[in-house]
Tab-separated table of C-alpha atoms and ligand atoms in Angstrom:
chain	number	residue	atom	x	y	z
A	281	MET	CA	6.656	196.552	141.009
A	282	PRO	CA	9.410	197.755	143.333
A	283	GLU	CA	10.087	195.114	146.006
A	284	LEU	CA	12.161	195.279	149.193
A	285	PRO	CA	15.574	195.836	147.494
A	286	GLU	CA	14.263	198.665	145.307
A	287	VAL	CA	12.365	200.386	148.123
A	288	GLU	CA	15.286	199.988	150.565
A	289	THR	CA	17.742	201.390	147.985
A	290	THR	CA	15.424	204.370	147.484
A	291	VAL	CA	15.146	204.933	151.247
A	292	LEU	CA	18.932	204.786	151.766
A	293	SER	CA	19.543	207.328	148.985
A	294	LEU	CA	16.778	209.619	150.202
A	295	LYS	CA	18.234	209.483	153.718
A	296	SER	CA	21.604	210.663	152.449
A	297	LYS	CA	20.145	213.425	150.251
A	298	VAL	CA	16.914	214.909	151.626
A	299	LEU	CA	16.926	214.317	155.382
A	300	LYS	CA	16.339	217.556	157.364
A	301	ARG	CA	15.185	219.366	154.214
A	302	THR	CA	11.938	221.359	154.298
A	303	PHE	CA	9.258	221.296	151.619
A	304	VAL	CA	8.768	224.777	150.114
A	305	ARG	CA	6.294	223.965	147.327
A	306	VAL	CA	4.424	221.009	145.888
A	307	TRP	CA	3.394	220.553	142.276
A	308	GLY	CA	0.963	217.870	141.183
A	309	ASP	CA	-1.669	217.284	143.857
A	310	ASP	CA	-3.640	219.750	145.945
A	311	ASN	CA	-4.001	217.212	148.764
A	312	LEU	CA	-0.254	217.332	149.315
A	313	LYS	CA	-0.013	221.152	149.400
A	314	GLN	CA	-0.053	220.940	153.207
A	315	LEU	CA	3.471	219.536	153.036
A	316	LYS	CA	4.665	223.119	152.591
A	317	GLY	CA	6.774	224.231	155.543
A	318	LYS	CA	7.221	220.724	156.961
A	319	CYS	CA	10.678	219.340	157.599
A	320	ILE	CA	11.705	215.736	156.836
A	321	GLU	CA	12.841	214.393	160.215
A	322	LYS	CA	13.174	210.677	159.465
A	323	ILE	CA	12.881	208.376	156.460
A	324	LYS	CA	12.055	204.715	157.032
A	325	ARG	CA	10.955	201.613	155.148
A	326	ARG	CA	8.407	199.009	156.235
A	327	GLY	CA	7.777	196.254	153.673
A	328	LYS	CA	7.305	198.067	150.385
A	329	TYR	CA	6.243	201.324	152.072
A	330	ILE	CA	8.332	204.474	152.438
A	331	ILE	CA	7.577	206.619	155.484
A	332	PHE	CA	8.695	210.245	155.696
A	333	GLU	CA	8.323	211.385	159.296
A	334	LEU	CA	7.725	215.133	159.259
A	335	SER	CA	7.658	218.032	161.680
A	336	GLU	CA	4.305	219.036	163.267
A	337	ASP	CA	3.525	215.354	163.998
A	338	LYS	CA	2.793	214.546	160.373
A	339	ALA	CA	4.000	211.752	158.111
A	340	LEU	CA	3.945	211.058	154.399
A	341	LEU	CA	3.222	207.404	153.620
A	342	VAL	CA	4.272	206.303	150.129
A	343	HIS	CA	3.620	203.074	148.244
A	344	LEU	CA	5.225	203.057	144.797
A	345	ARG	CA	2.858	200.339	143.494
A	346	MET	CA	3.488	199.296	139.865
A	347	THR	CA	5.634	201.967	138.253
A	348	GLY	CA	6.493	204.749	140.718
A	349	HIS	CA	10.039	205.877	141.476
A	350	PHE	CA	11.568	208.941	143.098
A	351	LEU	CA	14.093	211.151	141.318
A	352	LEU	CA	16.232	213.929	142.744
A	353	GLY	CA	17.230	216.702	140.373
A	354	GLU	CA	16.210	220.007	138.867
A	355	TRP	CA	13.435	220.577	136.364
A	356	GLU	CA	12.024	223.645	134.640
A	357	TYR	CA	8.525	224.035	133.283
A	358	LYS	CA	8.774	224.675	129.546
A	359	ARG	CA	6.350	224.184	126.695
A	360	SER	CA	3.750	222.610	129.004
A	361	GLU	CA	6.043	219.984	130.500
A	362	TRP	CA	8.811	219.629	133.057
A	363	GLU	CA	12.246	219.483	131.479
A	364	SER	CA	15.609	218.586	132.925
A	365	LYS	CA	19.030	219.394	131.467
A	366	ASP	CA	20.328	216.167	132.974
A	367	LYS	CA	20.495	213.579	130.190
A	368	ILE	CA	19.586	210.639	132.400
A	369	MET	CA	16.377	212.403	133.493
A	370	GLN	CA	15.405	212.601	129.825
A	371	GLU	CA	15.217	208.812	129.617
A	372	LYS	CA	11.631	207.686	128.938
A	373	LYS	CA	10.991	206.035	132.323
A	374	ASN	CA	12.139	209.197	134.135
A	375	ARG	CA	9.814	211.552	132.294
A	376	PHE	CA	6.389	210.720	133.698
A	377	LEU	CA	6.532	213.273	136.483
A	378	ARG	CA	3.430	213.184	138.616
A	379	PHE	CA	4.616	215.149	141.638
A	380	ILE	CA	7.463	217.562	142.264
A	381	PHE	CA	8.421	218.496	145.803
A	382	PHE	CA	10.543	221.659	145.903
A	383	LEU	CA	13.026	221.556	148.779
A	384	ASP	CA	14.710	224.375	150.702
A	385	ASP	CA	18.142	223.608	149.212
A	386	GLY	CA	16.902	224.354	145.686
A	387	LYS	CA	16.671	220.675	144.729
A	388	GLN	CA	13.502	218.981	143.583
A	389	LEU	CA	12.291	215.560	144.605
A	390	ALA	CA	10.047	214.182	141.867
A	391	LEU	CA	7.946	211.072	141.460
A	392	SER	CA	7.922	209.533	137.991
A	393	ASP	CA	4.934	207.215	137.680
A	394	PRO	CA	3.787	206.248	134.144
A	395	ARG	CA	0.729	204.292	135.294
A	396	LYS	CA	-0.133	206.658	138.166
A	397	PHE	CA	-0.844	203.922	140.717
A	398	ALA	CA	1.613	205.110	143.373
A	399	LYS	CA	-0.127	206.190	146.547
A	400	LEU	CA	1.007	209.133	148.674
A	401	SER	CA	-0.919	209.953	151.834
A	402	LEU	CA	-0.271	212.775	154.267
A	403	LEU	CA	-1.268	211.511	157.696
A	404	GLY	CA	-0.822	212.163	161.379
A	405	LYS	CA	2.258	210.338	162.678
A	406	LYS	CA	0.094	208.122	164.896
A	407	GLU	CA	-2.111	207.033	161.978
A	408	ILE	CA	0.846	205.417	160.211
A	409	GLU	CA	0.936	202.406	162.516
A	410	LYS	CA	-2.691	201.631	161.795
A	411	HIS	CA	-1.943	201.528	158.057
A	412	LEU	CA	0.958	199.135	158.529
A	413	GLU	CA	-0.331	196.900	161.309
A	414	SER	CA	-1.473	194.041	159.044
A	415	LEU	CA	1.980	193.647	157.452
A	416	GLY	CA	3.911	190.480	158.192
A	417	PRO	CA	7.454	190.481	159.586
A	418	GLU	CA	10.360	192.016	157.673
A	419	LEU	CA	11.964	189.286	155.583
A	420	LEU	CA	15.537	190.324	156.327
A	421	SER	CA	15.010	190.367	160.094
A	422	ILE	CA	12.961	187.205	160.536
A	423	LYS	CA	14.907	184.255	161.983
A	424	GLU	CA	14.762	180.885	160.224
A	425	ASN	CA	12.765	179.259	163.062
A	426	ASP	CA	10.146	181.994	163.017
A	427	PHE	CA	9.883	181.756	159.227
A	428	LEU	CA	9.269	177.989	159.484
A	429	ARG	CA	6.699	178.574	162.206
A	430	ILE	CA	4.632	181.152	160.262
A	431	LEU	CA	4.858	179.081	157.073
A	432	GLU	CA	3.492	176.096	158.994
A	433	LYS	CA	0.219	177.997	159.536
A	434	LYS	CA	-0.221	179.043	155.898
A	435	ARG	CA	-2.311	177.277	153.257
A	436	GLY	CA	-2.163	177.615	149.465
A	437	ARG	CA	0.439	177.703	146.745
A	438	ILE	CA	3.927	178.706	147.748
A	439	LYS	CA	4.479	181.597	145.337
A	440	PRO	CA	1.355	183.607	146.235
A	441	VAL	CA	2.087	182.838	149.907
A	442	LEU	CA	5.592	184.340	149.626
A	443	MET	CA	4.121	187.422	147.945
A	444	ASP	CA	1.407	187.863	150.584
A	445	GLN	CA	2.458	191.032	152.438
A	446	ASN	CA	0.507	189.991	155.535
A	447	PHE	CA	2.582	186.813	155.705
A	448	LEU	CA	5.966	188.395	155.060
A	449	ALA	CA	6.660	191.998	154.049
A	450	GLY	CA	8.769	192.837	151.026
A	451	LEU	CA	8.634	190.126	148.347
A	452	GLY	CA	6.995	190.486	144.938
A	453	ASN	CA	6.863	188.701	141.621
A	454	ILE	CA	10.492	188.907	140.483
A	455	TYR	CA	12.291	187.806	143.643
A	456	ALA	CA	9.676	185.142	144.519
A	457	ALA	CA	10.286	183.490	141.114
A	458	GLU	CA	14.074	183.660	141.515
A	459	ILE	CA	13.989	182.292	145.079
A	460	LEU	CA	11.795	179.315	144.105
A	461	PHE	CA	14.061	178.476	141.174
A	462	LYS	CA	17.151	178.411	143.430
A	463	ALA	CA	15.245	176.367	146.023
A	464	LYS	CA	14.138	173.938	143.236
A	465	ILE	CA	10.456	174.217	144.146
A	466	ALA	CA	7.605	174.547	141.640
A	467	PRO	CA	5.736	177.841	142.206
A	468	TRP	CA	2.337	176.087	142.414
A	469	ARG	CA	3.399	173.626	145.180
A	470	ASP	CA	0.996	173.556	148.088
A	471	VAL	CA	2.803	174.772	151.210
A	472	THR	CA	1.182	171.960	153.225
A	473	PHE	CA	3.293	169.436	151.318
A	474	LEU	CA	6.629	171.229	151.597
A	475	THR	CA	9.211	169.398	153.669
A	476	GLU	CA	11.266	171.039	156.394
A	477	ALA	CA	14.268	170.937	154.010
A	478	ASP	CA	12.230	172.680	151.251
A	479	LYS	CA	11.249	175.463	153.629
A	480	LYS	CA	14.830	175.884	154.846
A	481	ARG	CA	16.062	176.191	151.253
A	482	ILE	CA	13.433	178.861	150.552
A	483	TYR	CA	14.557	180.796	153.632
A	484	CYS	CA	18.234	180.479	152.760
A	485	PHE	CA	17.877	181.619	149.128
A	486	MET	CA	15.478	184.384	150.093
A	487	GLN	CA	18.176	185.865	152.348
A	488	LYS	CA	20.917	185.432	149.743
A	489	ILE	CA	18.967	186.769	146.771
A	490	ILE	CA	17.569	189.807	148.578
A	491	LYS	CA	21.008	190.723	149.949
A	492	LYS	CA	22.555	190.376	146.494
A	493	ALA	CA	19.762	192.530	145.010
A	494	LEU	CA	20.444	195.193	147.646
A	495	GLU	CA	24.138	195.188	146.747
A	496	LEU	CA	23.160	195.709	143.106
A	497	LYS	CA	20.722	198.502	144.065
A	498	GLY	CA	17.613	196.699	142.880
A	499	ASP	CA	16.079	195.508	139.645
A	500	SER	CA	15.295	197.790	136.697
A	501	THR	CA	13.630	195.247	134.391
A	502	SER	CA	10.598	197.513	134.437
A	503	ASP	CA	10.210	201.149	135.509
A	504	TYR	CA	12.275	201.259	138.704
A	505	ARG	CA	15.286	203.581	138.707
A	506	LEU	CA	17.647	204.930	141.375
A	507	ILE	CA	16.944	208.502	142.545
A	508	THR	CA	19.728	209.602	140.190
A	509	GLY	CA	17.694	208.193	137.286
A	510	GLU	CA	20.161	205.353	136.717
A	511	ARG	CA	19.333	201.650	136.600
A	512	GLY	CA	19.874	199.119	139.336
A	513	GLY	CA	21.702	195.933	138.392
A	514	TYR	CA	19.656	192.886	139.388
A	515	GLN	CA	17.942	192.536	135.984
A	516	ASN	CA	21.279	191.119	134.758
A	517	GLU	CA	21.181	188.335	137.374
A	518	HIS	CA	17.854	186.700	136.504
A	519	LEU	CA	17.850	182.928	136.275
A	520	VAL	CA	14.169	182.568	135.322
A	521	TYR	CA	12.323	185.896	135.513
A	522	ASN	CA	11.624	187.375	132.071
A	523	ARG	CA	13.477	184.454	130.395
A	524	LYS	CA	10.583	182.643	128.678
A	525	ASP	CA	11.828	180.084	126.096
A	526	LEU	CA	15.476	180.776	126.926
A	527	PRO	CA	17.610	177.826	128.109
A	528	CYS	CA	17.892	177.179	131.848
A	529	PHE	CA	21.434	177.972	133.067
A	530	ILE	CA	21.510	174.661	134.970
A	531	CYS	CA	19.824	172.040	132.730
A	532	LYS	CA	19.345	173.814	129.352
A	533	ASP	CA	15.612	173.040	129.356
A	534	LYS	CA	13.420	175.948	128.184
A	535	ILE	CA	12.147	178.341	130.863
A	536	LYS	CA	8.344	178.470	130.917
A	537	ARG	CA	5.850	181.160	131.833
A	538	ILE	CA	2.529	180.235	133.430
A	539	GLU	CA	0.001	181.938	135.692
A	540	VAL	CA	-0.029	181.126	139.380
A	541	GLY	CA	-2.462	183.010	141.607
A	542	GLY	CA	-3.221	185.376	138.715
A	543	ARG	CA	0.407	186.446	138.228
A	544	GLY	CA	2.828	185.613	135.431
A	545	THR	CA	5.358	183.148	136.800
A	546	TYR	CA	8.618	181.943	135.295
A	547	TYR	CA	10.103	178.557	136.171
A	548	CYS	CA	12.226	175.698	134.832
A	549	PRO	CA	10.095	172.572	134.246
A	550	THR	CA	13.104	170.308	134.892
A	551	CYS	CA	14.821	171.974	137.861
A	552	GLN	CA	11.504	172.784	139.590
A	553	LYS	CA	9.697	169.499	139.094
A	554	LEU	CA	8.500	169.129	142.641
B	631	ZN	ZN1	16.632	173.870	134.691
């Protein structure tokens, strides 16, 4: 699932390519036909949400969920499917087009979404806040002291806590696993028993890892791609995620995969003993 670095990378690219464009046609969902004639005035991110602020006091709220990603290009409808001449758009992950938004500069903004879980809602601008009000603070803006303070109030295992969007907005399965490995904390540790030093290490590596992932334009282990259809680069940096049975880069012990809070979790049994 796209996490903060993937969603932020998407937002930055969309800002440079489709800002001030007007929707001229929508293919894929009758509920979004009302986008026609509306101009994209602002594009923002909050947690894992993308918000397109539109003319006429409207807004399009997008959550990419499991497999959604935006693509910018040109497609033609041939033999009952959308085809692109661009080779990169012919890659498997870029071919599950669910929506195409035709823009007034002749370009098309598409959403590829193999599992069709992405959610797009056309709302009044004022309704957006209501949808986002339960989200926790942005992880890149929160100060260390505030992070320690909100963590103090939480109960439960550390990994699901970090992934709880109402606690902190933006983290998911991949980066939570990588952060806990660097901080040398077992993903099932109860937050009540974390020391101040443990919590500070989590904060520190969270900042470092997310910034590095942003530099590399996100993680394309799964379906996520840049709006050009290309891959991000963070999948080449994994220390534990998706490395079951491979040797730990620090201690050579085998990386394990277990379930914590119902999610597959990778960790090193030696480096993350506590
Ligand atoms: Zn290790």
